[in-house]
Tab-separated table of C-alpha atoms in Angstrom:
chain	number	residue	atom	x	y	z
R	1	MET	CA	73.763	92.693	92.468
R	2	LYS	CA	76.043	91.088	89.878
R	3	LEU	CA	78.366	88.332	91.030
R	4	ALA	CA	81.566	87.513	89.147
R	5	LEU	CA	84.550	85.234	89.565
R	6	TRP	CA	86.896	88.209	89.360
R	7	SER	CA	86.222	91.857	90.027
R	8	TYR	CA	88.319	94.798	88.866
R	9	GLU	CA	87.290	97.024	91.747
R	10	ALA	CA	87.122	96.010	95.398
R	11	PRO	CA	84.081	96.894	97.537
R	12	ALA	CA	83.552	100.486	98.638
R	13	HIS	CA	85.020	100.003	102.099
R	14	VAL	CA	88.404	99.153	100.546
R	15	GLY	CA	88.448	102.456	98.650
R	16	ALA	CA	87.503	104.387	101.780
R	17	SER	CA	90.121	102.515	103.801
R	18	LYS	CA	92.859	103.172	101.214
R	19	ALA	CA	92.182	106.904	101.398
R	20	SER	CA	91.938	107.211	105.169
R	21	ALA	CA	94.673	104.743	106.118
R	22	SER	CA	97.116	106.540	103.805
R	23	LEU	CA	96.986	109.640	106.000
R	24	SER	CA	99.469	110.243	108.802
R	25	GLY	CA	98.058	110.136	112.331
R	26	VAL	CA	94.786	108.531	111.195
R	27	HIS	CA	93.654	105.054	112.177
R	28	THR	CA	90.792	103.461	110.241
R	29	VAL	CA	88.274	101.194	111.931
R	30	LEU	CA	86.182	98.948	109.722
R	31	ARG	CA	82.901	97.635	111.086
R	32	ALA	CA	82.451	94.324	109.277
R	33	PRO	CA	82.559	90.541	109.534
R	34	LYS	CA	86.096	89.212	109.798
R	35	GLY	CA	86.190	88.118	106.157
R	36	ASP	CA	85.837	91.720	104.968
R	37	GLY	CA	89.056	92.842	106.630
R	38	TYR	CA	91.496	91.659	103.947
R	39	ALA	CA	92.642	95.235	103.236
R	40	THR	CA	94.707	95.000	106.440
R	41	ILE	CA	96.609	92.028	105.042
R	42	MET	CA	97.095	93.765	101.687
R	43	LEU	CA	98.560	96.831	103.389
R	44	ALA	CA	100.990	94.729	105.402
R	45	MET	CA	102.083	92.523	102.493
R	46	PHE	CA	101.957	94.707	99.391
R	47	GLU	CA	103.264	97.902	100.978
R	48	ARG	CA	105.797	96.000	103.104
R	49	LEU	CA	105.095	98.414	105.944
R	50	GLY	CA	107.126	96.535	108.536
R	51	THR	CA	104.581	97.511	111.174
R	52	VAL	CA	100.925	97.031	112.026
R	53	PRO	CA	98.897	98.859	109.344
R	54	PRO	CA	96.760	101.822	110.521
R	55	LEU	CA	93.624	99.794	109.869
R	56	SER	CA	91.727	97.468	112.187
R	57	ILE	CA	88.433	95.647	112.088
R	58	CYS	CA	85.700	95.779	114.712
R	59	ALA	CA	84.219	92.438	113.832
R	60	LEU	CA	80.552	91.559	113.823
R	61	THR	CA	79.946	88.482	115.960
R	62	GLU	CA	77.015	86.204	116.680
R	63	ALA	CA	76.448	88.060	119.934
R	64	THR	CA	76.300	91.406	118.130
R	65	LEU	CA	73.741	90.138	115.660
R	66	ALA	CA	71.704	88.679	118.507
R	67	GLY	CA	71.289	92.133	120.028
R	68	ALA	CA	74.173	92.283	122.497
R	69	ALA	CA	75.511	95.628	123.713
R	70	ALA	CA	77.346	97.718	121.103
R	71	ASP	CA	81.066	97.020	121.003
R	72	ILE	CA	82.285	99.935	118.831
R	73	PRO	CA	82.879	102.158	121.926
R	74	ALA	CA	85.000	99.479	123.609
R	75	HIS	CA	87.000	98.982	120.417
R	76	LEU	CA	87.725	102.703	120.098
R	77	VAL	CA	88.805	103.003	123.720
R	78	ASP	CA	91.168	100.038	123.341
R	79	LEU	CA	92.521	101.433	120.061
R	80	GLU	CA	93.373	104.780	121.625
R	81	ARG	CA	95.115	103.032	124.517
R	82	ARG	CA	97.273	100.976	122.151
R	83	ARG	CA	97.921	103.347	119.230
R	84	SER	CA	97.065	106.918	120.370
R	85	PRO	CA	95.932	108.109	116.917
R	86	GLU	CA	95.143	111.765	116.326
R	87	VAL	CA	92.078	110.816	114.280
R	88	ILE	CA	89.930	107.682	114.138
R	89	PHE	CA	88.068	107.183	110.875
R	90	VAL	CA	85.159	104.723	111.167
R	91	THR	CA	83.435	103.074	108.207
R	92	ARG	CA	81.555	99.847	107.493
R	93	SER	CA	81.473	97.190	104.826
R	94	GLY	CA	78.631	96.315	102.495
R	95	THR	CA	77.895	93.215	104.568
R	96	ALA	CA	77.476	95.317	107.706
R	97	ALA	CA	75.163	97.662	105.804
R	98	VAL	CA	73.017	94.758	104.589
R	99	LEU	CA	72.759	93.591	108.196
R	100	GLN	CA	71.678	97.138	109.080
R	101	GLU	CA	74.539	97.567	111.492
R	102	PRO	CA	74.553	101.289	112.487
R	103	LEU	CA	77.584	103.367	113.374
R	104	ASP	CA	76.214	106.739	114.376
R	105	GLY	CA	74.022	105.332	117.133
R	106	GLU	CA	76.847	103.403	118.795
R	107	ILE	CA	79.258	106.325	118.625
R	108	ALA	CA	76.623	108.788	119.864
R	109	MET	CA	76.204	106.656	123.017
R	110	MET	CA	79.792	107.330	124.047
R	111	PRO	CA	80.084	109.911	126.871
R	112	PRO	CA	82.080	113.047	125.934
R	113	GLY	CA	85.793	112.619	126.555
R	114	THR	CA	85.695	108.802	126.346
R	115	VAL	CA	88.143	109.020	123.454
R	116	ARG	CA	90.453	112.011	122.993
R	117	ALA	CA	91.000	111.362	119.264
R	118	GLU	CA	88.782	113.066	116.716
R	119	ILE	CA	86.211	110.551	115.439
R	120	ILE	CA	85.009	110.830	111.839
R	121	GLU	CA	82.323	108.589	110.367
R	122	GLY	CA	82.782	107.827	106.695
R	123	GLU	CA	80.238	109.286	104.251
R	124	MET	CA	80.697	106.760	101.437
R	125	HIS	CA	77.813	104.358	100.760
R	126	PRO	CA	79.062	100.805	101.339
R	127	ILE	CA	76.853	99.330	98.596
R	128	ARG	CA	76.227	102.041	95.988
R	129	ASP	CA	79.799	103.315	95.837
R	130	THR	CA	82.630	101.507	94.096
R	131	GLU	CA	86.226	101.356	95.276
R	132	SER	CA	87.093	104.403	93.144
R	133	SER	CA	84.115	106.563	94.076
R	134	ALA	CA	84.406	105.647	97.785
R	135	PHE	CA	88.061	106.759	97.723
R	136	ASP	CA	87.053	110.105	96.215
R	137	VAL	CA	84.106	110.598	98.588
R	138	THR	CA	86.376	109.930	101.576
R	139	LEU	CA	89.166	112.221	100.404
R	140	ARG	CA	86.694	115.043	99.755
R	141	GLN	CA	85.103	114.507	103.175
R	142	LEU	CA	88.442	114.804	104.978
R	143	VAL	CA	89.500	117.835	102.918
R	144	ARG	CA	86.159	119.530	103.577
R	145	THR	CA	86.467	118.779	107.295
R	146	TRP	CA	90.020	119.993	107.850
R	147	ALA	CA	90.874	122.562	105.157
R	148	LYS	CA	91.225	126.131	106.403
R	149	ASP	CA	90.942	129.426	104.553
R	150	MET	CA	94.386	130.946	104.001
R	151	PRO	CA	96.276	133.018	101.435
R	152	LYS	CA	98.097	131.416	98.530
R	153	SER	CA	101.710	130.442	99.120
R	154	ALA	CA	104.397	133.037	98.380
R	155	ARG	CA	106.045	130.847	95.733
R	156	PRO	CA	104.136	128.886	93.052
R	157	SER	CA	102.988	125.600	94.596
R	158	VAL	CA	100.725	122.689	93.757
R	159	ASN	CA	98.850	119.874	95.478
R	160	ILE	CA	99.489	116.325	94.205
R	161	LEU	CA	96.241	114.421	94.686
R	162	GLY	CA	95.427	110.737	94.357
R	163	PRO	CA	98.524	108.807	95.560
R	164	SER	CA	97.803	106.350	98.361
R	165	LEU	CA	98.929	103.194	100.062
R	166	LEU	CA	98.166	100.280	97.716
R	167	GLY	CA	98.258	102.742	94.803
R	168	PHE	CA	99.900	101.529	91.585
R	169	HIS	CA	103.573	102.688	91.716
R	170	ASP	CA	102.372	105.722	93.682
R	171	HIS	CA	105.497	106.151	95.818
R	172	ALA	CA	107.659	106.316	92.682
R	173	ASN	CA	105.159	108.580	90.898
R	174	VAL	CA	105.237	111.101	93.749
R	175	ARG	CA	109.033	111.069	93.746
R	176	SER	CA	109.096	111.605	89.973
R	177	MET	CA	106.664	114.520	90.237
R	178	ARG	CA	108.729	116.159	92.967
R	179	VAL	CA	111.826	115.944	90.736
R	180	LEU	CA	109.880	117.303	87.767
R	181	LEU	CA	108.324	120.213	89.645
R	182	GLY	CA	111.588	121.079	91.353
R	183	ALA	CA	113.276	121.343	87.955
R	184	VAL	CA	110.905	124.150	86.930
R	185	GLY	CA	110.839	125.924	90.307
R	186	ILE	CA	107.420	124.838	91.590
R	187	ASP	CA	106.927	123.791	95.222
R	188	VAL	CA	104.774	120.888	96.395
R	189	ASN	CA	102.240	122.190	98.900
R	190	VAL	CA	100.492	118.929	99.893
R	191	VAL	CA	100.545	115.326	98.697
R	192	ALA	CA	97.247	113.717	99.637
R	193	PRO	CA	96.238	111.338	100.908
R	194	LEU	CA	99.604	109.522	100.904
R	195	GLY	CA	101.477	110.618	104.027
R	196	ALA	CA	99.422	113.765	104.623
R	197	SER	CA	98.568	114.766	108.179
R	198	LYS	CA	95.572	116.713	109.444
R	199	ALA	CA	97.775	119.820	109.547
R	200	ASP	CA	98.847	119.251	105.919
R	201	ILE	CA	95.229	119.020	104.756
R	202	ALA	CA	94.482	122.236	106.670
R	203	ARG	CA	96.747	124.212	104.296
R	204	ILE	CA	95.605	122.518	101.080
R	205	GLY	CA	93.937	125.758	99.934
R	206	ALA	CA	97.285	127.562	99.767
R	207	ALA	CA	98.263	125.826	96.511
R	208	TRP	CA	98.082	127.650	93.187
R	209	ALA	CA	96.957	124.542	91.272
R	210	ASN	CA	96.070	120.880	91.700
R	211	ILE	CA	97.709	117.932	89.946
R	212	SER	CA	95.685	114.735	89.863
R	213	LEU	CA	97.571	111.483	89.293
R	214	ALA	CA	94.262	109.595	89.081
R	215	HIS	CA	91.294	111.696	87.953
R	216	GLU	CA	88.850	108.891	88.755
R	217	LEU	CA	89.926	109.074	92.410
R	218	THR	CA	89.923	112.846	92.841
R	219	GLU	CA	87.174	114.445	90.746
R	220	ARG	CA	84.919	115.268	93.694
R	221	THR	CA	87.878	116.578	95.665
R	222	THR	CA	89.248	118.810	92.897
R	223	THR	CA	85.741	120.143	92.201
R	224	TYR	CA	85.393	121.062	95.886
R	225	LEU	CA	88.805	122.774	95.930
R	226	ARG	CA	87.930	124.762	92.810
R	227	GLU	CA	84.603	125.876	94.251
R	228	ARG	CA	85.946	126.803	97.685
R	229	PHE	CA	89.458	128.087	96.958
R	230	GLY	CA	89.355	128.729	93.204
R	231	THR	CA	92.163	126.203	92.693
R	232	PRO	CA	92.309	124.934	89.086
R	233	THR	CA	93.305	121.373	88.162
R	234	ILE	CA	95.793	120.597	85.379
R	235	GLN	CA	94.079	118.519	82.692
R	236	ALA	CA	97.098	117.368	80.651
R	237	LEU	CA	98.367	113.916	81.629
R	238	PRO	CA	102.111	113.730	82.455
R	239	TYR	CA	102.795	110.467	80.583
R	240	GLY	CA	105.682	110.116	78.151
R	241	GLU	CA	108.077	112.812	77.016
R	242	ALA	CA	105.643	114.729	74.809
R	243	GLY	CA	102.808	114.307	77.306
R	244	THR	CA	104.928	115.543	80.196
R	245	THR	CA	106.025	118.555	78.135
R	246	ARG	CA	102.370	119.399	77.372
R	247	PHE	CA	101.623	119.015	81.074
R	248	LEU	CA	104.430	121.417	82.036
R	249	ARG	CA	103.356	123.945	79.411
R	250	GLU	CA	99.835	124.000	80.808
R	251	LEU	CA	101.133	124.230	84.377
R	252	CYS	CA	103.724	126.933	83.650
R	253	GLY	CA	101.186	128.920	81.647
R	254	LEU	CA	98.717	128.780	84.508
R	255	LEU	CA	101.328	129.803	87.099
R	256	GLU	CA	102.947	132.407	84.805
R	257	ILE	CA	106.336	130.692	84.774
R	258	ASP	CA	108.668	131.128	81.805
R	259	ALA	CA	108.233	128.000	79.648
R	260	ALA	CA	111.934	128.145	78.705
R	261	VAL	CA	112.715	126.149	81.865
R	262	ILE	CA	110.959	123.107	80.377
R	263	ALA	CA	113.702	122.379	77.825
R	264	GLU	CA	116.292	121.780	80.540
R	265	ALA	CA	113.932	119.571	82.548
R	266	ALA	CA	113.153	117.506	79.441
R	267	ARG	CA	116.787	116.411	79.186
R	268	ALA	CA	115.987	113.755	81.803
R	269	SER	CA	113.896	111.797	79.284
R	270	GLN	CA	115.357	109.468	76.659
R	271	LEU	CA	112.047	108.307	75.213
R	272	MET	CA	112.159	110.456	72.062
R	273	TRP	CA	115.765	109.444	71.486
R	274	TYR	CA	114.745	105.802	71.822
R	275	ALA	CA	111.846	106.355	69.405
R	276	ARG	CA	114.391	107.207	66.676
R	277	THR	CA	116.493	104.062	67.153
R	278	VAL	CA	116.398	100.931	65.017
R	279	ASP	CA	114.992	98.951	67.953
R	280	ALA	CA	112.017	101.279	68.247
R	281	HIS	CA	111.335	101.020	64.511
R	282	ALA	CA	110.273	97.431	65.143
R	283	LEU	CA	107.396	98.853	67.201
R	284	SER	CA	106.089	101.035	64.397
R	285	HIS	CA	102.565	100.082	63.321
R	286	LYS	CA	102.313	97.253	65.845
R	287	ARG	CA	98.769	96.952	67.143
R	288	VAL	CA	98.213	97.298	70.887
R	289	GLY	CA	95.263	96.937	73.227
R	290	ILE	CA	94.993	98.941	76.455
R	291	PHE	CA	92.700	98.354	79.430
R	292	GLY	CA	92.851	99.622	82.994
R	293	SER	CA	92.177	102.607	85.213
R	294	PRO	CA	91.090	105.546	83.023
R	295	THR	CA	93.897	108.019	83.754
R	296	THR	CA	96.654	105.472	83.168
R	297	ALA	CA	94.956	103.951	80.111
R	298	ALA	CA	94.516	107.373	78.502
R	299	GLY	CA	98.058	108.514	79.280
R	300	ILE	CA	99.764	105.365	78.019
R	301	ALA	CA	97.592	105.197	74.890
R	302	ARG	CA	98.860	108.616	73.818
R	303	VAL	CA	102.489	107.630	74.482
R	304	LEU	CA	102.217	104.468	72.389
R	305	ALA	CA	100.442	106.195	69.513
R	306	GLU	CA	102.189	109.579	69.391
R	307	GLU	CA	105.702	108.788	70.531
R	308	LEU	CA	106.233	105.163	69.462
R	309	ASP	CA	104.021	105.159	66.331
R	310	MET	CA	101.997	102.139	67.440
R	311	LYS	CA	98.419	101.475	66.323
R	312	ILE	CA	95.761	101.457	69.033
R	313	ALA	CA	93.342	98.543	68.565
R	314	PHE	CA	91.201	99.470	71.576
R	315	VAL	CA	91.270	101.378	74.869
R	316	GLY	CA	89.010	100.394	77.757
R	317	THR	CA	88.434	100.951	81.445
R	318	TYR	CA	86.631	99.164	84.247
R	319	VAL	CA	85.548	102.466	85.880
R	320	THR	CA	82.315	102.504	83.918
R	321	GLU	CA	81.244	106.032	84.888
R	322	ARG	CA	84.440	107.388	83.279
R	323	GLU	CA	83.762	106.052	79.763
R	324	THR	CA	82.912	109.504	78.347
R	325	TRP	CA	86.007	111.037	79.975
R	326	LEU	CA	88.174	108.318	78.439
R	327	ARG	CA	86.599	108.702	75.003
R	328	ASP	CA	87.256	112.445	75.083
R	329	ARG	CA	90.930	111.713	75.782
R	330	VAL	CA	91.644	108.939	73.258
R	331	GLY	CA	88.752	108.947	70.803
R	332	ASP	CA	91.045	110.348	68.098
R	333	LEU	CA	93.358	107.326	68.448
R	334	THR	CA	90.795	104.545	68.028
R	335	ASP	CA	87.106	104.062	67.399
R	336	ASP	CA	87.012	101.250	69.955
R	337	VAL	CA	86.773	102.996	73.338
R	338	PHE	CA	84.673	101.170	75.926
R	339	ALA	CA	83.991	100.541	79.597
R	340	THR	CA	83.157	97.211	81.193
R	341	SER	CA	83.470	95.660	84.628
R	342	ASP	CA	83.382	92.085	83.252
R	343	PHE	CA	86.811	90.588	82.576
R	344	ARG	CA	85.261	88.133	80.128
R	345	ASP	CA	84.323	91.011	77.812
R	346	VAL	CA	87.952	92.139	77.713
R	347	SER	CA	89.200	88.591	77.149
R	348	ALA	CA	86.810	88.161	74.214
R	349	ARG	CA	88.023	91.445	72.707
R	350	ILE	CA	91.664	90.342	72.974
R	351	ASP	CA	90.734	87.054	71.295
R	352	ARG	CA	88.843	88.822	68.516
R	353	THR	CA	91.432	91.531	67.738
R	354	ARG	CA	94.649	89.619	68.578
R	355	PRO	CA	96.845	92.712	69.168
R	356	ASP	CA	100.625	92.392	68.960
R	357	MET	CA	100.926	93.636	72.550
R	358	MET	CA	98.566	94.195	75.460
R	359	PHE	CA	98.755	96.709	78.305
R	360	GLY	CA	96.401	96.058	81.198
R	361	SER	CA	95.912	94.725	84.702
R	362	GLN	CA	96.796	91.309	86.082
R	363	MET	CA	93.530	90.043	84.623
R	364	GLU	CA	94.584	91.036	81.103
R	365	ARG	CA	97.981	89.449	81.664
R	366	HIS	CA	96.275	86.138	82.391
R	367	ALA	CA	93.775	86.515	79.533
R	368	SER	CA	96.466	87.500	77.023
R	369	SER	CA	98.577	84.469	77.858
R	370	GLN	CA	95.800	82.225	76.513
R	371	PHE	CA	96.209	83.782	73.079
R	372	GLY	CA	99.979	84.141	72.981
R	373	VAL	CA	99.795	87.953	73.300
R	374	PRO	CA	102.534	89.530	75.463
R	375	CYS	CA	101.125	91.819	78.161
R	376	ALA	CA	102.595	94.508	80.423
R	377	VAL	CA	100.838	95.358	83.695
R	378	ILE	CA	100.095	99.089	83.823
R	379	SER	CA	97.055	99.277	86.102
R	380	PRO	CA	95.412	97.755	89.161
R	381	PRO	CA	94.199	95.181	90.051
R	382	VAL	CA	97.731	93.932	90.505
R	383	HIS	CA	99.887	91.276	92.116
R	384	ILE	CA	102.419	91.838	94.883
R	385	LEU	CA	105.119	91.676	92.193
R	386	ASN	CA	103.729	94.950	90.815
R	387	PHE	CA	104.813	96.729	93.999
R	388	PRO	CA	108.516	97.027	93.116
R	389	LEU	CA	111.192	97.840	95.636
R	390	GLY	CA	113.039	99.939	93.068
R	391	TYR	CA	112.212	103.267	91.419
R	392	GLN	CA	109.764	102.624	88.566
R	393	PRO	CA	107.511	105.662	88.025
R	394	PHE	CA	104.940	105.956	85.251
R	395	VAL	CA	104.605	109.769	85.194
R	396	GLY	CA	107.007	112.581	84.401
R	397	TYR	CA	110.220	112.424	82.394
R	398	ASP	CA	111.575	109.653	84.642
R	399	GLY	CA	108.337	107.786	84.000
R	400	ALA	CA	108.840	108.193	80.246
R	401	ASN	CA	112.111	106.278	80.540
R	402	HIS	CA	110.409	103.510	82.489
R	403	LEU	CA	107.610	103.278	79.903
R	404	ALA	CA	110.169	102.913	77.116
R	405	ASP	CA	111.830	100.080	79.021
R	406	LEU	CA	108.463	98.467	79.721
R	407	VAL	CA	107.440	98.493	76.062
R	408	ASN	CA	110.864	97.330	74.924
R	409	THR	CA	110.961	94.355	77.283
R	410	THR	CA	107.342	93.370	76.567
R	411	GLN	CA	107.517	93.234	72.776
R	412	VAL	CA	108.308	90.049	70.875
R	413	LEU	CA	110.600	90.638	67.936
R	414	GLY	CA	109.874	88.067	65.235
R	415	LEU	CA	109.669	85.331	67.861
R	416	GLU	CA	108.119	82.684	65.645
R	417	HIS	CA	110.594	83.217	62.825
R	418	HIS	CA	113.725	83.278	64.975
R	419	LEU	CA	112.784	80.317	67.151
R	420	ILE	CA	111.808	78.149	64.206
R	421	GLU	CA	115.144	78.947	62.574
R	422	MET	CA	116.962	78.199	65.823
R	423	PHE	CA	115.256	74.962	66.827
R	424	GLY	CA	114.152	73.642	63.440
R	425	PRO	CA	110.821	71.986	62.621
R	426	ARG	CA	109.015	69.727	65.063
R	427	ASN	CA	110.833	66.526	66.079
R	428	GLN	CA	114.227	68.065	65.320
R	429	GLY	CA	116.689	69.461	67.821
R	430	GLN	CA	117.167	68.923	71.543
R	431	PHE	CA	113.976	70.791	72.532
R	432	ALA	CA	111.648	69.094	70.063
R	433	ASP	CA	110.124	66.676	72.556
R	434	ALA	CA	110.199	68.991	75.578
R	435	MET	CA	106.405	69.044	75.698
R	436	PRO	CA	103.854	67.012	73.776
R	437	GLU	CA	101.361	68.871	71.652
R	438	ARG	CA	98.024	69.307	73.443
R	439	HIS	CA	95.250	70.164	71.051
R	440	ASP	CA	92.834	70.643	73.936
R	441	ASP	CA	94.850	73.677	75.059
R	442	VAL	CA	94.783	75.292	71.624
R	443	PRO	CA	91.674	77.254	70.617
R	444	VAL	CA	91.145	75.214	67.418
R	445	LEU	CA	88.155	76.001	65.310
R	446	ALA	CA	85.180	74.035	64.071
R	447	GLY	CA	86.049	71.215	61.697
R	448	VAL	CA	89.165	69.889	63.444
R	449	GLY	CA	87.561	67.775	66.143
R	450	ALA	CA	87.302	70.257	69.024
R	451	ALA	CA	84.756	72.809	70.221
R	452	ALA	CA	85.333	76.420	69.299
R	453	SER	CA	86.251	78.940	72.018
R	454	SER	CA	83.146	80.288	73.707
R	455	ASP	CA	84.687	83.775	73.624
R	456	ALA	CA	85.195	83.798	69.833
R	457	PRO	CA	82.463	85.027	67.513
R	458	ALA	CA	80.409	82.057	66.366
R	459	ALA	CA	80.223	83.153	62.742
R	460	ALA	CA	83.990	83.498	62.425
R	461	SER	CA	84.578	80.076	64.005
R	462	ASP	CA	82.093	78.313	61.722
R	463	ALA	CA	83.636	79.874	58.608
R	464	LEU	CA	87.151	78.450	59.116
R	465	VAL	CA	88.293	74.858	58.614
R	466	TRP	CA	91.829	73.546	59.039
R	467	ALA	CA	92.750	71.071	56.309
R	468	PRO	CA	95.082	68.155	57.200
R	469	SER	CA	97.916	69.718	55.163
R	470	GLY	CA	97.569	72.949	57.134
R	471	GLU	CA	97.510	71.088	60.455
R	472	SER	CA	100.649	69.225	59.372
R	473	LEU	CA	102.544	72.474	58.816
R	474	ILE	CA	101.358	74.167	62.000
R	475	ALA	CA	102.426	71.089	63.969
R	476	ARG	CA	106.032	71.800	62.942
R	477	VAL	CA	105.998	75.126	64.824
R	478	PRO	CA	107.505	74.832	68.353
R	479	PHE	CA	104.843	74.245	70.989
R	480	PHE	CA	105.602	77.453	72.924
R	481	VAL	CA	104.685	79.701	69.983
R	482	ARG	CA	102.241	77.450	68.136
R	483	LYS	CA	99.144	79.029	69.684
R	484	LYS	CA	100.123	82.533	68.568
R	485	ALA	CA	101.151	81.317	65.105
R	486	ARG	CA	97.790	79.577	64.701
R	487	GLY	CA	95.948	82.743	65.752
R	488	ASN	CA	97.917	84.878	63.285
R	489	ILE	CA	97.166	82.504	60.411
R	490	GLU	CA	93.461	82.475	61.268
R	491	LYS	CA	93.482	86.252	61.394
R	492	TYR	CA	95.125	86.336	57.934
R	493	ALA	CA	92.528	83.924	56.569
R	494	ARG	CA	89.633	86.036	57.862
R	495	GLU	CA	91.152	89.192	56.375
R	496	PHE	CA	91.239	87.649	52.897
R	497	GLY	CA	87.950	85.763	53.114
R	498	ILE	CA	89.577	82.320	53.165
R	499	THR	CA	87.443	79.529	54.648
R	500	THR	CA	89.812	76.524	54.415
R	501	ILE	CA	93.350	76.736	55.785
R	502	ASP	CA	95.584	74.333	53.891
R	503	GLU	CA	99.333	74.176	53.282
R	504	ARG	CA	99.196	76.919	50.654
R	505	VAL	CA	97.371	79.311	53.006
R	506	VAL	CA	99.808	78.648	55.868
R	507	ILE	CA	102.778	79.437	53.605
R	508	SER	CA	101.087	82.556	52.204
R	509	ALA	CA	100.243	83.764	55.710
R	510	ARG	CA	103.820	83.223	56.850
R	511	GLU	CA	105.151	85.282	53.946
R	512	HIS	CA	102.529	87.989	54.487
R	513	LEU	CA	103.358	88.255	58.195
R	514	GLY	CA	107.093	88.357	57.582
R	515	GLY	CA	107.830	85.042	59.315
């Protein structure tokens, strides 16, 4: 088992809980020590439910471990008395599995009729599965359990799969998809698991097609639906204006709907109009790095490259088993497509490539700030601030507008140049002494009296030396942009094989970079 300070994916029981607790009429019971029950707090805080989340913990205690009588039956009886759920979904954490705490034996001891609710024991493996795979295993299990054979709906309809409580902008994404599908005359059969009831899942086979908003969370489920009901899944990703149009063309072609209806629906997007403006021209050829969940990373990479003419430095994901899927989607945009679950690998890549902008999770936002690279959060893991109260979808034509805003507000337009002109050199102007220079915060390189960054390649660090005349010029840059300016100059020096950065190199780099 690999331990890390930060982890992109939560343990398996969180993925299973997200899937089951998102359903209507279902209460999830987690068998675990008290410390493993933080998903309950996340549901209450992040989703702002305003009520007790449909998730509780049957805690392991010293008495339980010492061989006391099983307490799962008592917990289920009390839960039904207090909440009267239609279904109780029971799972356990990795800690409980390590302690060999069984579920089936305790539940089997309960006399028939003790609890009126349907009891389902989760199939996910609490140690082998990840958060993503456990979500998918759980969703497939519930679909397999409840889905009934029935004819296809009279009108063209689709299932929207993947949205959940604690999902990234999932409420807004579902709303955007409903608007989009309504504009072309397609009904929504079931949204699952977010808000779906047992009765909703029962009719999931009536849909003509499936739409996955997160392929890494639904692959097992969509495969099962294809095998049992013959329901195909749309492969195009509905990100950006062009991407959403491709998505609708595939969907309309599959459902035999006249594609002429797409043109009217596309009027909702202003992304392509924005791409032709002077403001968007500043984005052209800017280098960007992207890291996050595979579906979102792939969709946004295509928007940035195809619609905003940006250069993709790298695209990565923390769902390691989806690396091939991601490469198939974006391999034509960049040679650097990778998967890693170690945030330090991503931080080192940002340091090495120094993109103009970064799109990632909260971890990349923190890592990028060290190197003066602006970062937009486009993927979990996230902060509570990434659960907006307003309407901010990422998919569909409405999502294209939000993406344009996100890129526009994240970019830095000639920041070094404009701020230096505004505030003047160091020790001039009212802000000059706002903060003293701290060389220990700046990733200086070998030869200037400080250790090189452990994340930077050793060979590159050893090859660069800052001369006193170069240090004198860089010291005149305002403190709040000095780190980025230093990184850009070092990048320029490496490009042209320069080993000593003096005053002449700093000036040449500034002219080369347009600042």
